[in-house]
Short mmCIF file of C-alpha atoms and ligand atoms in Angstrom, two decimals:
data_model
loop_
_atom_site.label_atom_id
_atom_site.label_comp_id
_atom_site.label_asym_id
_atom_site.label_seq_id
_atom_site.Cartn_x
_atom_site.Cartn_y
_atom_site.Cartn_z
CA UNK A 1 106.64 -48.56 -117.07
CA UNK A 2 107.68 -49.96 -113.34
CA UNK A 3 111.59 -49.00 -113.32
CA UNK A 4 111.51 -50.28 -109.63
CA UNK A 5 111.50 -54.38 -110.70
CA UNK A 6 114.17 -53.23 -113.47
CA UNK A 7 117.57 -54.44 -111.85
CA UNK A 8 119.88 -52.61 -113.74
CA UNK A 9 118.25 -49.11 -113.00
CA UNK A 10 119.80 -48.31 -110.34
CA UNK A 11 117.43 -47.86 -107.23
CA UNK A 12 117.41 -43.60 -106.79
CA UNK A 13 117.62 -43.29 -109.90
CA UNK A 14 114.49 -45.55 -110.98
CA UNK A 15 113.11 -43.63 -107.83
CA UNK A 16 113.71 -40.00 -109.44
CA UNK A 17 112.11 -41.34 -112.83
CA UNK A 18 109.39 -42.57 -111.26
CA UNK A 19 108.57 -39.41 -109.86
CA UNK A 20 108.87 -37.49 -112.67
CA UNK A 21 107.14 -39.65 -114.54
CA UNK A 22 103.92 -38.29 -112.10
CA UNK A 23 104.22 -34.57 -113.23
CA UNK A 24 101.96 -33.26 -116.04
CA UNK A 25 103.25 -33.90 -119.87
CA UNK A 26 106.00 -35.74 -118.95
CA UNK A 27 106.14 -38.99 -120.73
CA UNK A 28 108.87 -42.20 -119.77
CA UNK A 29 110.97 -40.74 -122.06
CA UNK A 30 111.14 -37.44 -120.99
CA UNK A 31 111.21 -38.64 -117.33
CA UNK A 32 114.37 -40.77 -118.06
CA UNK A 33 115.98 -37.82 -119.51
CA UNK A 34 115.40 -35.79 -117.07
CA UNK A 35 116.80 -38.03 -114.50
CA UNK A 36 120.21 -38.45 -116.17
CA UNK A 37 120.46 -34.48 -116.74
CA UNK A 38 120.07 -34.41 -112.60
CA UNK A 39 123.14 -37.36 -112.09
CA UNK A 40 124.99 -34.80 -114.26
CA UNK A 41 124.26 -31.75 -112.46
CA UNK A 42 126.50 -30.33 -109.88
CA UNK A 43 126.13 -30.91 -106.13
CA UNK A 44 124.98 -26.95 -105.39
CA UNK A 45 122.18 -26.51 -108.24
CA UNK A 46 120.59 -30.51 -107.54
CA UNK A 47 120.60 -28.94 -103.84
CA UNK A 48 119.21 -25.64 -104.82
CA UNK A 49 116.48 -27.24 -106.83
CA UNK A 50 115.45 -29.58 -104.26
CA UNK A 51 115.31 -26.36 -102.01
CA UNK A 52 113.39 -24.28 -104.00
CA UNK A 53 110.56 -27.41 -104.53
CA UNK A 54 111.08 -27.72 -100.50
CA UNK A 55 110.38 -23.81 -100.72
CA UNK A 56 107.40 -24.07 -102.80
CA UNK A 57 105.50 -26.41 -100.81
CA UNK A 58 106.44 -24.56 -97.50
CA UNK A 59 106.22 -21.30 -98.28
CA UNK A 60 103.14 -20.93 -100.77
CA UNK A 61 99.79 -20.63 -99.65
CA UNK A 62 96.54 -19.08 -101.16
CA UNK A 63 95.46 -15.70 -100.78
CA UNK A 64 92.36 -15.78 -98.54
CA UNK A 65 90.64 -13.06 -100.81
CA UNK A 66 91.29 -13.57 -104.29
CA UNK A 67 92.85 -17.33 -104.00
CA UNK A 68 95.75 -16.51 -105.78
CA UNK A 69 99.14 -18.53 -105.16
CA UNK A 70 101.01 -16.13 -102.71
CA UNK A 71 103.96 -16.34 -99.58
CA UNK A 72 101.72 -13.88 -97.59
CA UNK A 73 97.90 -13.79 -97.26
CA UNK A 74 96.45 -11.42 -97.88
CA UNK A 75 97.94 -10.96 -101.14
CA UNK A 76 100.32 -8.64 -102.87
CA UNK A 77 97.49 -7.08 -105.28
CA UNK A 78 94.94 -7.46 -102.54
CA UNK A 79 96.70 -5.63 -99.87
CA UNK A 80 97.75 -2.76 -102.57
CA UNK A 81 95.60 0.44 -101.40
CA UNK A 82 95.45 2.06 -105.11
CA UNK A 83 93.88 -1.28 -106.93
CA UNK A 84 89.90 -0.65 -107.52
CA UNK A 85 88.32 -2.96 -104.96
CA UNK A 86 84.61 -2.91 -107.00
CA UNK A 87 86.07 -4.70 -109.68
CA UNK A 88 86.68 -8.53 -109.69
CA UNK A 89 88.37 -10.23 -112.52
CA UNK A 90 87.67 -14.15 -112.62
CA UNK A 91 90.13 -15.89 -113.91
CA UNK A 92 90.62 -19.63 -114.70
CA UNK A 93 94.67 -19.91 -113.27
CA UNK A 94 97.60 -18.02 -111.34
CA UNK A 95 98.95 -17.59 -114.85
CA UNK A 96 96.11 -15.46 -116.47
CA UNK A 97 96.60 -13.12 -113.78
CA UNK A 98 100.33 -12.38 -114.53
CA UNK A 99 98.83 -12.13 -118.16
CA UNK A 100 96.59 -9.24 -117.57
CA UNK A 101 99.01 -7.36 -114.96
CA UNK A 102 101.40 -7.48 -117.97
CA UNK A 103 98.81 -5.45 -119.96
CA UNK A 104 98.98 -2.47 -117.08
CA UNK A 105 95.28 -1.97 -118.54
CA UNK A 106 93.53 -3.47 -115.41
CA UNK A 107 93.79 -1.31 -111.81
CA UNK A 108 90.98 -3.96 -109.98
CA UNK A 109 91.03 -7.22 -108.31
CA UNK A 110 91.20 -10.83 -109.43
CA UNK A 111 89.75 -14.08 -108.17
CA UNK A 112 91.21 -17.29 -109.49
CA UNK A 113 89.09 -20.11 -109.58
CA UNK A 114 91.86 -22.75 -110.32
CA UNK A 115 90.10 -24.41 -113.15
CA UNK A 116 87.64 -24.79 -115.18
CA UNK A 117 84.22 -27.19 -115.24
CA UNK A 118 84.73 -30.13 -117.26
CA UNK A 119 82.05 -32.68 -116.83
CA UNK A 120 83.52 -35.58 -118.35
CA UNK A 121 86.76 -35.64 -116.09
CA UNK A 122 84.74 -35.31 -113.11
CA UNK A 123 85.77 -31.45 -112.73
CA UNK A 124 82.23 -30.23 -111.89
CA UNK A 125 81.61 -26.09 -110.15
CA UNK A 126 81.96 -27.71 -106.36
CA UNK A 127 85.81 -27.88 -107.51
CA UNK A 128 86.77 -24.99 -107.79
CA UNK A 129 87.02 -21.86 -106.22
CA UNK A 130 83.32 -20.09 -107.11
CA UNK A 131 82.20 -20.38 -103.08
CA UNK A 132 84.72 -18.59 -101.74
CA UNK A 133 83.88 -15.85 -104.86
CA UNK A 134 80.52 -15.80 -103.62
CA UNK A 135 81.06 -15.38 -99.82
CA UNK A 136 83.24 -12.44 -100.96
CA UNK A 137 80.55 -10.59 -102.51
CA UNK A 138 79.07 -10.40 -98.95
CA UNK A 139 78.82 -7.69 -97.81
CA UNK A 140 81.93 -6.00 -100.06
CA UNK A 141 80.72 -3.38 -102.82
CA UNK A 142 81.67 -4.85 -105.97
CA UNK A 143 80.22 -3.35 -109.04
CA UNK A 144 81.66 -5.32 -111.69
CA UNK A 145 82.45 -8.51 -112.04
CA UNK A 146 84.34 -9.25 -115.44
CA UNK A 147 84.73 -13.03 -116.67
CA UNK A 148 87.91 -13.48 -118.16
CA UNK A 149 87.92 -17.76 -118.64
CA UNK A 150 89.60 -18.98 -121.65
CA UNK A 151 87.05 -19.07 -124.63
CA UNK A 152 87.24 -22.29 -124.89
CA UNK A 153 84.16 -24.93 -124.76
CA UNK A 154 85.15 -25.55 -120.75
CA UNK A 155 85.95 -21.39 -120.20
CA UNK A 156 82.87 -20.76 -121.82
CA UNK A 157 80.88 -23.49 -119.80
CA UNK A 158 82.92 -22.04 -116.40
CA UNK A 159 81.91 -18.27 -117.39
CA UNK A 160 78.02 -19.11 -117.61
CA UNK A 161 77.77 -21.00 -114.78
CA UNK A 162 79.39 -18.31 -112.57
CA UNK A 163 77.04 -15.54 -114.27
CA UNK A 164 74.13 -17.75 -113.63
CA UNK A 165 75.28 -17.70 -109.98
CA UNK A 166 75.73 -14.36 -109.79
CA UNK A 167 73.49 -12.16 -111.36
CA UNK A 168 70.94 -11.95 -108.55
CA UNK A 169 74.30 -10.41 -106.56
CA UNK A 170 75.98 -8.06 -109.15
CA UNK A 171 74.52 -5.73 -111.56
CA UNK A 172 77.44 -5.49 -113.79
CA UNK A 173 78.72 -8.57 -114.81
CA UNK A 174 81.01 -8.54 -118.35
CA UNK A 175 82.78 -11.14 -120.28
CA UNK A 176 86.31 -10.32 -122.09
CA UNK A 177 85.52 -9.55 -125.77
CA UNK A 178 85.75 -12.46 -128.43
CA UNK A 179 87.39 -11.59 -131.54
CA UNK A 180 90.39 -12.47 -133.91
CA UNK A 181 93.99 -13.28 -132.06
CA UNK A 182 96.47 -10.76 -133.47
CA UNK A 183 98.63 -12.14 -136.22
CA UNK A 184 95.75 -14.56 -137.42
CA UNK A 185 94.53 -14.84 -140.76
CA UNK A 186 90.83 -14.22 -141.37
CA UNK A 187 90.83 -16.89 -143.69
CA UNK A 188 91.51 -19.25 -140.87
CA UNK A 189 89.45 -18.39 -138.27
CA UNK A 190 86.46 -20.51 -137.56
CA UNK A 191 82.37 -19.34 -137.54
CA UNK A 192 82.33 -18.76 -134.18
CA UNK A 193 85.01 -16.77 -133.88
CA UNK A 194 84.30 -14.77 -136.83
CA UNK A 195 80.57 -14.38 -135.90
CA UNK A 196 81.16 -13.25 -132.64
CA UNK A 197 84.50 -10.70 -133.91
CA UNK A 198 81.73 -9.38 -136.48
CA UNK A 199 79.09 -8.52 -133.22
CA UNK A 200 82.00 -6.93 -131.17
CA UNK A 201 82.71 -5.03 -134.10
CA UNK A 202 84.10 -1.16 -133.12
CA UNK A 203 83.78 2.65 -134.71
CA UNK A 204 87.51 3.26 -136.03
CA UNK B 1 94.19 -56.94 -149.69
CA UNK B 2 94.64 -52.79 -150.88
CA UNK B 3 96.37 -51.31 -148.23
CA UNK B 4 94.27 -48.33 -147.26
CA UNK B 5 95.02 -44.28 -148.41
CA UNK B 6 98.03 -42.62 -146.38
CA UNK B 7 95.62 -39.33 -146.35
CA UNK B 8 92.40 -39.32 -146.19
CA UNK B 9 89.39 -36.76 -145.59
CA UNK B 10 86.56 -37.60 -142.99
CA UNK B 11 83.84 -35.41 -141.50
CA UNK B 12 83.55 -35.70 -137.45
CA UNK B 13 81.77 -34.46 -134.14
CA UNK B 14 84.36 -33.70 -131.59
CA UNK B 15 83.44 -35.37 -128.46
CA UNK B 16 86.55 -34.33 -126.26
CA UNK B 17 89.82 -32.92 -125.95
CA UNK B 18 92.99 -33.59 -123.85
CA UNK B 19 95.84 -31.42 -123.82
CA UNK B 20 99.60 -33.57 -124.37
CA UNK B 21 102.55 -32.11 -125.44
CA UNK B 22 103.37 -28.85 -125.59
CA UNK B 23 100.70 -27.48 -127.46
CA UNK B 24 98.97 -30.74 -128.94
CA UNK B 25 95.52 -31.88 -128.68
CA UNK B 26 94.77 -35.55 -128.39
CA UNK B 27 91.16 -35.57 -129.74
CA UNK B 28 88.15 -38.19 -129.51
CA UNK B 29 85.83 -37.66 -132.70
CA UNK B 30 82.70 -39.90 -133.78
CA UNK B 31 83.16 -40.05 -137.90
CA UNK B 32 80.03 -41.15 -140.04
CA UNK B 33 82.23 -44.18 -141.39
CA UNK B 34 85.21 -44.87 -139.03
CA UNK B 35 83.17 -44.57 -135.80
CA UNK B 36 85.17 -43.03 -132.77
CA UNK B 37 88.39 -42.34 -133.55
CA UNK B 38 91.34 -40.80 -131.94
CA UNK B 39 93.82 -38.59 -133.43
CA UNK B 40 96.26 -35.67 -132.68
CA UNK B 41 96.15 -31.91 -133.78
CA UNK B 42 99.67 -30.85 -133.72
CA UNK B 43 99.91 -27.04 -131.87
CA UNK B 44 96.43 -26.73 -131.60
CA UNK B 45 96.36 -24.87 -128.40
CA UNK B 46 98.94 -22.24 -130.19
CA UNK B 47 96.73 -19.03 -130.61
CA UNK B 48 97.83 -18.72 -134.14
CA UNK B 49 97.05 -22.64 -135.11
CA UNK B 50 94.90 -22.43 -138.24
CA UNK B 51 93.73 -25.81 -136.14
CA UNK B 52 92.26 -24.27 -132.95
CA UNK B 53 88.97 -23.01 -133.76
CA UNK B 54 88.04 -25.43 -135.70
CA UNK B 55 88.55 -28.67 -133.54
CA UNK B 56 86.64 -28.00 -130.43
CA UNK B 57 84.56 -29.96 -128.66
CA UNK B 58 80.97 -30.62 -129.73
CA UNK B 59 81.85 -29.28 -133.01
CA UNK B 60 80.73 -30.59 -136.69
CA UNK B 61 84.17 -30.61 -138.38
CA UNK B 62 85.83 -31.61 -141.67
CA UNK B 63 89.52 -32.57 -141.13
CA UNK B 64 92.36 -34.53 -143.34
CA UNK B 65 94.07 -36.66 -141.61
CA UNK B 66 97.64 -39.08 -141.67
CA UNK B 67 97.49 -42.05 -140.58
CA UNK B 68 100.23 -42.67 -138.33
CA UNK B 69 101.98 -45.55 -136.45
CA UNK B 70 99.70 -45.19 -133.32
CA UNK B 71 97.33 -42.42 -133.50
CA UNK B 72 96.51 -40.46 -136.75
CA UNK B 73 97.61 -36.70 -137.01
CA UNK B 74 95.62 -33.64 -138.35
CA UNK B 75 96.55 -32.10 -140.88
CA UNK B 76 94.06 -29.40 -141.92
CA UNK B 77 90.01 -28.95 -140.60
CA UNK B 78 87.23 -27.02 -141.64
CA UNK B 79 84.28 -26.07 -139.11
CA UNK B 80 81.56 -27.65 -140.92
CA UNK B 81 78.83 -26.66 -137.47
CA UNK B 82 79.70 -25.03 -134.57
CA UNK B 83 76.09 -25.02 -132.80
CA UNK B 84 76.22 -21.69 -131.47
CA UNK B 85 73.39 -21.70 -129.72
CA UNK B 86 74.43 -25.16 -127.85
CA UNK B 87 77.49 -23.29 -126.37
CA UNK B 88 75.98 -20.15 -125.39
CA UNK B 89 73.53 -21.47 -123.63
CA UNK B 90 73.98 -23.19 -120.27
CA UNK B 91 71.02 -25.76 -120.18
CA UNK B 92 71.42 -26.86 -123.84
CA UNK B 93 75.44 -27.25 -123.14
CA UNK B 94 74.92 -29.14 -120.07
CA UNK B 95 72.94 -31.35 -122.08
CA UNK B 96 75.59 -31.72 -124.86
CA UNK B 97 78.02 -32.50 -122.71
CA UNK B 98 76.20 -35.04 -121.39
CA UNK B 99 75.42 -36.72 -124.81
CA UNK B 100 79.26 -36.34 -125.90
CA UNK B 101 79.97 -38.26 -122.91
CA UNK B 102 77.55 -40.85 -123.27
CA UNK B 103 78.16 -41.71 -126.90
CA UNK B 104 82.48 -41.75 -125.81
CA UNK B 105 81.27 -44.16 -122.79
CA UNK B 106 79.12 -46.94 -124.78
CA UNK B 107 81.12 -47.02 -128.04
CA UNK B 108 83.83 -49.29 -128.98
CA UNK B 109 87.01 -47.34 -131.00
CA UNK B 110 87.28 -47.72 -134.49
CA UNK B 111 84.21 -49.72 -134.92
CA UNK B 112 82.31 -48.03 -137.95
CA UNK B 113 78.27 -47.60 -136.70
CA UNK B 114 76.78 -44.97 -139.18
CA UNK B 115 73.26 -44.78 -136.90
CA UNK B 116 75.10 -43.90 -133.83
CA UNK B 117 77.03 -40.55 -135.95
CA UNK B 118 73.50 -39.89 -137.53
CA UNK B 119 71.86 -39.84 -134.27
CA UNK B 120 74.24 -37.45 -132.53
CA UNK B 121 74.49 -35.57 -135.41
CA UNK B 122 70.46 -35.05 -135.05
CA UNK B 123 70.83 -34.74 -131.45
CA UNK B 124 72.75 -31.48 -131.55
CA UNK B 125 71.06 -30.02 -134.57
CA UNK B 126 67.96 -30.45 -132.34
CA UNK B 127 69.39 -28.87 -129.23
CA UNK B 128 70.87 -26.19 -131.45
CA UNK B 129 67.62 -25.77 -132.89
CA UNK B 130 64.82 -26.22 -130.07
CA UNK B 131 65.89 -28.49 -127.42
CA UNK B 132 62.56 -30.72 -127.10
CA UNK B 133 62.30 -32.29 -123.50
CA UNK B 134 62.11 -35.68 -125.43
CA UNK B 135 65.33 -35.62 -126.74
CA UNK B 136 67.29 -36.82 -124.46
CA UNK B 137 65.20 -39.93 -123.30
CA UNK B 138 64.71 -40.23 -127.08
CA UNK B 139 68.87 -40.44 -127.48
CA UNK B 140 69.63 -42.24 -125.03
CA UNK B 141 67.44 -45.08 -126.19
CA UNK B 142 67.92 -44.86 -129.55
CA UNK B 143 71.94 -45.16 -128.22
CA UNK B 144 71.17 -48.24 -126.58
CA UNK B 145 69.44 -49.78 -129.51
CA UNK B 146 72.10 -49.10 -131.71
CA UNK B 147 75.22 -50.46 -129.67
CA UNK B 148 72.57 -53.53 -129.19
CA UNK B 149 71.09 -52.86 -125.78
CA UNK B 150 67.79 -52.11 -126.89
CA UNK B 151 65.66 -52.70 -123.67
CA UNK B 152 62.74 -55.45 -124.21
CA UNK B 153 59.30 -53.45 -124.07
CA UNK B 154 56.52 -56.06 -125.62
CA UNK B 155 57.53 -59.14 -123.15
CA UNK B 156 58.04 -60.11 -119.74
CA UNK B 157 61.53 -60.71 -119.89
CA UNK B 158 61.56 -63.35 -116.84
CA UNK B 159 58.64 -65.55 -118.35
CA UNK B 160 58.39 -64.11 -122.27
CA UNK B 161 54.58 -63.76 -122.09
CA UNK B 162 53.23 -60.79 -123.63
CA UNK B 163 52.37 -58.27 -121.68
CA UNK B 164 48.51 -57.43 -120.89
CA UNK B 165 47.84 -53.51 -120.67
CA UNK B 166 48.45 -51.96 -117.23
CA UNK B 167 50.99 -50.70 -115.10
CA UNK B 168 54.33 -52.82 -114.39
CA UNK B 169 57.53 -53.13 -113.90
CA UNK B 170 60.82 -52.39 -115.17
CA UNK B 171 64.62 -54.54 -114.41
CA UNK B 172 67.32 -52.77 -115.22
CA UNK B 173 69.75 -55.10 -114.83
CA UNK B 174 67.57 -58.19 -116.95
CA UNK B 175 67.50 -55.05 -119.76
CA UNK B 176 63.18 -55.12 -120.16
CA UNK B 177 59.78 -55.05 -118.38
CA UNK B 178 58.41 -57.73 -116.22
CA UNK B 179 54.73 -59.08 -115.77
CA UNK B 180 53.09 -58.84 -112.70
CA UNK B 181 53.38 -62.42 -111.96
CA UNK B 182 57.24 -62.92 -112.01
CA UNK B 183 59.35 -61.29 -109.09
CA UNK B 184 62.95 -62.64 -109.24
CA UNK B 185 65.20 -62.37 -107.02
CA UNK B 186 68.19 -60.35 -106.45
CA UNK B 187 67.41 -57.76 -109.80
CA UNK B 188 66.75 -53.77 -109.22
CA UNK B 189 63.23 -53.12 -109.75
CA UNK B 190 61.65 -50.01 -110.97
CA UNK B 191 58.13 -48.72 -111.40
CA UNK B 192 57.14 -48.59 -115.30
CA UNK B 193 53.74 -47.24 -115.60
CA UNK B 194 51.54 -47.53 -118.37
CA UNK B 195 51.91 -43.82 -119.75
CA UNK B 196 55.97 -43.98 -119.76
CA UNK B 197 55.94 -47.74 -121.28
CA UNK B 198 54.02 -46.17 -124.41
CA UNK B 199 56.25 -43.19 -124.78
CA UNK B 200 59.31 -45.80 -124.97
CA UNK B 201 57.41 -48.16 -127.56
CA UNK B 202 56.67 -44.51 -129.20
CA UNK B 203 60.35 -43.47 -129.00
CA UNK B 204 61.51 -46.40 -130.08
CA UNK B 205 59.55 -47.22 -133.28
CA UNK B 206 59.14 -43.37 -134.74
CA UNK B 207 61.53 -40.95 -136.40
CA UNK B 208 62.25 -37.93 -134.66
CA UNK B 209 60.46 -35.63 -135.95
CA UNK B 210 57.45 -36.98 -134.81
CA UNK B 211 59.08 -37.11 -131.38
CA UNK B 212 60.31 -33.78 -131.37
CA UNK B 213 56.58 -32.70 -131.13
CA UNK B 214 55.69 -35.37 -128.12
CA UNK B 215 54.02 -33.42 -125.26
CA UNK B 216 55.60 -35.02 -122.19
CA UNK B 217 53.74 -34.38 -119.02
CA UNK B 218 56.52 -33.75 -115.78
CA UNK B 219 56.07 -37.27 -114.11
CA UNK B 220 56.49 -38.99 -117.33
CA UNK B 221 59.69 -37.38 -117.77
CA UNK B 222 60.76 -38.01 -114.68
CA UNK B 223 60.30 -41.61 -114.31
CA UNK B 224 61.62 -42.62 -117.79
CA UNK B 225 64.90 -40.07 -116.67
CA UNK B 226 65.34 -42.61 -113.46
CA UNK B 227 64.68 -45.86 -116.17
CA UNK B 228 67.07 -44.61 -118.99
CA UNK B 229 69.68 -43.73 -115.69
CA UNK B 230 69.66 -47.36 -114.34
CA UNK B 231 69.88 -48.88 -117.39
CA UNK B 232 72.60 -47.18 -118.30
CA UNK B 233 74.50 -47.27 -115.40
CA UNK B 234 74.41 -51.19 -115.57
CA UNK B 235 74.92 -51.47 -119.62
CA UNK B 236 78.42 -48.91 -118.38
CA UNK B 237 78.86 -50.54 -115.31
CA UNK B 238 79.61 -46.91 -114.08
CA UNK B 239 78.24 -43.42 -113.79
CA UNK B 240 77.64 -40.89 -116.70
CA UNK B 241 79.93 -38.45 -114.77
CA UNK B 242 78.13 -35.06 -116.91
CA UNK B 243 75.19 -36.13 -115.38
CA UNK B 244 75.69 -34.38 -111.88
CA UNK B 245 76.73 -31.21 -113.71
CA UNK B 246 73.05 -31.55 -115.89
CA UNK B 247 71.26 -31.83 -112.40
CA UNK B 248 73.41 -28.90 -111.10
CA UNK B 249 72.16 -26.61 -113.97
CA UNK B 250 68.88 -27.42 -113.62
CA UNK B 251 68.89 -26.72 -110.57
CA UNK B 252 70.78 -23.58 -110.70
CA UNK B 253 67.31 -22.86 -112.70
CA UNK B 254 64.60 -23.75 -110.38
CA UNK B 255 66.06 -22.66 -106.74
CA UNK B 256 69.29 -21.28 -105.71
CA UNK B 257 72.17 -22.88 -107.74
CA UNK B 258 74.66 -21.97 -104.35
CA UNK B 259 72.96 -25.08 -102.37
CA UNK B 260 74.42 -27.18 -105.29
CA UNK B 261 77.64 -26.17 -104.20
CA UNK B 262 77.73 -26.95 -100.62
CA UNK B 263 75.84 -29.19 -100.21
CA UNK B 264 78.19 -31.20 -102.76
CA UNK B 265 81.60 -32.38 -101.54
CA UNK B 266 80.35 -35.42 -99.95
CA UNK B 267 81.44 -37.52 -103.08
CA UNK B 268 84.51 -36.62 -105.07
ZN1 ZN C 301 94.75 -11.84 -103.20
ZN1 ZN C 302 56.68 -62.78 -116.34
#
């Protein structure tokens, strides 16, 4: 939909639709209603939410070690002196890293690749962020490197390529276990799932 | 006319997945008897969907399905095969991929073709299984034959005279083999030597289990790779996009895979 050759949308406001209408799973629909919440909005929070997207742009970069999203480089968790610095956690997003911190069960470091391979859509390794993982392991002791992609078809793919890369240069290299999500129903869960929950099986 | 069952039960191959919604999947499946279809898994990507596992891609699935005002929804599916082996293994994925892609490219939606589902079907059976170097010039011609691109292999297909044994060549974009005698103008020409036309003749007339055993010697392979490439590229009009991501893993194999990565942001 073109609101810009619609005459009675008003011009900023077919403007504002429009470029909502560009962010990820946000339909028309969604984008109009957005855009009418905003005319609604008072002055000081429109103005603080144009700030903080101002902000955002401005004020984020990426960590030059672990290419996280961060306001300083190097990062928070990279510049801590009490993480483990021979363990690197790949991850596929900014968002799986706030996933395991919440855990507390993980003292090392992360690298975020921002993505994942996926063929088809033209998302291929040269994409994302596995060169700069690779001139990290120069010349740093790393001793582990644990693959922590989604285990999905495109984690999965991700997670091999990155161990085929890197296996001449680390001798420990793990992937998160596979097994059954917590509240699911064995019933449910599919082969692969189940087959590979039955190999990681532990003593109790 | 009988107006056709509200619910209905279909086996499929999952060729892709695209995240909408919250927590939906919008999924592209090849069916035996619908051909490709697309249809939505409703919170899918929730950890706790009894969906999830079960609708991945590259995966042999049985699903029920509404049909809908646009797009049918999912109600319930079974994991018929998850070819385990495909997915754990780099070169045989890479290869998948590629053949997901392929058969998504070339087909039409909702235009039943029961050959093309059998031969995919066989396709990933076989990489799950042993992963013959002739399967994929093997699929990708048998693809082409059955969405009615079969190449011409018998005539010259500027002048139609049969063609006398020997080495000749190949036009991608006239869709068979020439005789030595006819050069026209303005087509992409390829080598076809004697040893790769018989393999196609071969792949194209048996079943595959006699091809699965074909012995193909490295320059063979090659040169009916660079054929099947062309002529796909002008049946699509485009690139196979899974195809740079095959050549990457293979040669992640042979040399250093890290060359593959700088030496690649020249095209986007
Ligand atoms: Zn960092
Ligand atoms: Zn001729």
């Amino acid at each position: 939909m073109n609101y810009e050759f619609l005459p009675s949308v008003a011009a900023p406001l077919a403007r504002v639709i429009q470029e909502f209408h560009k962010l990820p799973g946000i339909g028309p629909k969604s984008a109009q209603r957005l855009a009418y919440y905003l005319i609604r909005m008072p002055a000081e929070e429109a103005q603080s939410l144009a700030e903080a997207i101002l902000a955002v742009k401005e004020r984020v970069t990426f960590c030059n070690i672990c290419q996280n999203i961060t306001e300083n480089s190097p990062c928070y968790l990279c510049s801590h002196e009490s993480r483990d610095r021979s363990r690197i956690c790949v991850v596929e997003e900014p968002m799986d890293v706030l996933s395991l911190e919440r855990t507390q069960a993980y003292k090392g470091l992360y690298h975020v690749l921002h993505g994942v391979i996926s063929p088809a859509s033209g998302i291929g390794p040269e994409n994302l962020k596995i060169r700069e993982l690779l001139e990290r392991l120069k010349g740093n002791d790393v001793q582990e490197i644990i693959l922590a992609t989604n285990p999905s078809l495109e984690g999965e793919s991700t997670a091999m390529y990155v161990h085929r890369l890197l296996s001449p240069l680390v001798s420990h290299i793990t992937r998160l276990a596979r097994g059954l999500p917590v509240g699911s129903d064995l019933e449910y869960a599919d082969e692969v799932t189940l087959s590979r929950a039955l190999e990681g099986r532990q003593e109790v | 006319m009988t107006t056709p069952p509200k619910i209905y039960k279909t086996e499929a191959i999952v060729l892709k997945h695209f995240a909408i919604g919250e927590a939906d999947y919008l999924l592209t499946m090849y069916t035996p008897n619908g051909g490709k279809l697309r249809a939505v898994a409703k919170g899918a990507r929730r950890v706790k969907s009894k969906l999830g596992g079960h609708l991945e891609p590259l995966m042999r699935t049985s699903v029920l399905m509404t049909r809908g005002q646009n797009l049918d929804n999912i109600n319930q599916a079974e994991v018929m095969e998850g070819f385990r082996v495909v997915r754990e293994d780099l070169d045989r994925l890479s290869r998948a991929l590629y053949i997901s892609e392929l058969v998504d490219a070339i087909t039409p939606d909702e235009q039943p073709n029961y050959p093309i589902y059998r031969l995919l079907f066989e396709a990933m059976r076989s990489l799950n299984e042993n992963a013959a170097p002739s399967l994929m010039p093997y699929f990708q011609l048998r693809l082409l034959d059955y969405s009615g691109f079969m190449p011409e292999l018998y005539k010259c297909v500027e002048c139609g005279s049969t063609l006398a044994p020997g080495h000749h060549r190949f036009t991608p974009d006239r869709g068979g083999s020439l005789c030595d005698s006819c050069h026209p103008l303005n087509v992409s020409v390829l080598p076809l030597s004697l040893d790769t036309l018989k393999v196609l003749r071969f792949l194209q007339r048996e079943t595959y289990a006699n091809i699965e055993r074909l012995h193909l010697e490295q320059g063979t392979l090659l040169e009916l790779e660079r054929l099947m490439e062309a002529l796909l590229r002008h049946v699509l009009d485009r690139e196979v996009k899974a195809t740079r991501f095959l050549n990457q893993v293979a040669q992640g194999r042979t040399s250093d895979g890290i060359s593959t990565l700088t030496a690649s942001n020249t095209k986007g």
